[in-house]
Amino acid sequence: MELIDSHCHLDAPEFDADRPVVMAAARAAGVAGIVVPAYVAARWHELLTLCRAHAVASSPGLPVLWPALGLHPVHLAAHDDADVGVLADALAAHADVVAVGEIGLDRFLPELTAPAAWARQVRLFEAQLALAKQHDLPVIVHARRCHADIMACLKRVGHRSGGILHAFSGSVEEARQYRRLGLHLGLGGPLTYPQANRLRAVAQALPADAFVIETDAPDLIPHPQHAHHADGRPRQPGERVRNSPAYLPSVLATFAELRGEAPEVLAAQFWQNTVTALRLPSVMASPGVTASATAIS
Ligand SMILES: [Zn+2]
């Protein structure tokens, strides 16, 4: 059973000390590919270098890495308005970039919702959507407490090239609206918590071709792993447990349980969905899975 982690910040400093070990553990857990979305321009070069060192077929025993480039809304203070121009140049220069991401809007953090900050978030998001349109690239979108705003931006710019609404946290109706806009829904660790009723309803209500799975590591630890660190030490109060792409099977297992479907069948479907959503190189198409005939319009 082979999986793609459709969203993992493997380039983050949290993995600097043991990145090869984390990657080997992920591969041993069945994760054959990882999409690595960017968050600040200052780290794009490092991210591309990491992904190129693990491009298709270059690293037996380790997952393939695919880069996405973008300006993450939560890191608004770190962005320079000139970064959009740098992104335009980078997308023109680097054909291996699979998507524009992580981009989006965030109404969860108070410092991001002041009028000037919010206006800047919208401006940067729409400028990056316009670049995705220009380059016919999918997008990887972050959305917290602002689904109507996100959908308005997608419509205003005329986004048609698909992508993923990552760490989806909305309602069944909002999930259906994103599907009509051509996006897949990324679900991860939050789905594995027993009290996540709304998210669990989404995972059950839509057809399996709507979803991709993700970890968002080092964030969003799944429930089965939340009580212990990777070395077995119990989590102390106030401590955070680092998430890992190796924990992706926990998300798949929850999905299979909720939908009453075999993990192997869902794994093949999610693989194909990720390949479709991000138009990943066909060399990674999972054997035995027919191309999705799902029309997204
Ligand atoms: Zn992310």
XYZ file of N, CA and C and ligand atoms in Angstrom, residues 7-9 37-39 72 102 140 142 166-167 214 216-217 219-220, ligand 1:
52
model
N 0.749 17.169 1.933
C 1.100 18.441 2.571
C 1.978 18.183 3.789
N 3.269 18.429 3.643
C 4.193 18.225 4.770
C 5.317 19.244 4.669
N 5.544 20.008 5.741
C 6.605 21.025 5.730
C 7.934 20.383 6.127
N 5.008 22.142 0.619
C 4.627 23.522 0.317
C 5.504 24.512 1.078
N 5.726 25.666 0.461
C 6.593 26.680 1.067
C 5.792 27.609 1.967
N 6.494 28.380 2.796
C 5.773 29.380 3.591
C 6.383 30.768 3.529
N 2.772 32.035 2.673
C 1.761 31.546 3.615
C 1.137 32.726 4.366
N 2.177 27.356 -0.017
C 0.885 27.416 0.613
C 0.421 28.863 0.645
N -2.337 25.258 -3.489
C -2.486 24.600 -2.193
C -2.900 25.701 -1.217
N -4.583 27.469 2.235
C -4.801 27.488 3.685
C -6.014 28.377 3.959
N -6.318 22.709 1.811
C -5.598 21.864 2.762
C -6.126 22.069 4.190
N -6.008 21.027 5.015
C -6.501 21.047 6.407
C -7.934 21.589 6.449
N -3.114 14.079 4.196
C -1.927 14.904 4.470
C -1.591 14.800 5.950
N 0.561 17.666 7.328
C 0.922 19.030 7.733
C 2.032 19.019 8.784
N 2.811 17.928 8.836
C 3.938 17.859 9.770
C 4.886 19.042 9.515
N 3.232 20.067 12.246
C 2.039 20.425 13.023
C 0.983 19.320 12.929
N -0.113 19.525 13.684
C -1.329 18.701 13.581
C -1.091 17.205 13.824
Zn 0.897 23.888 5.871
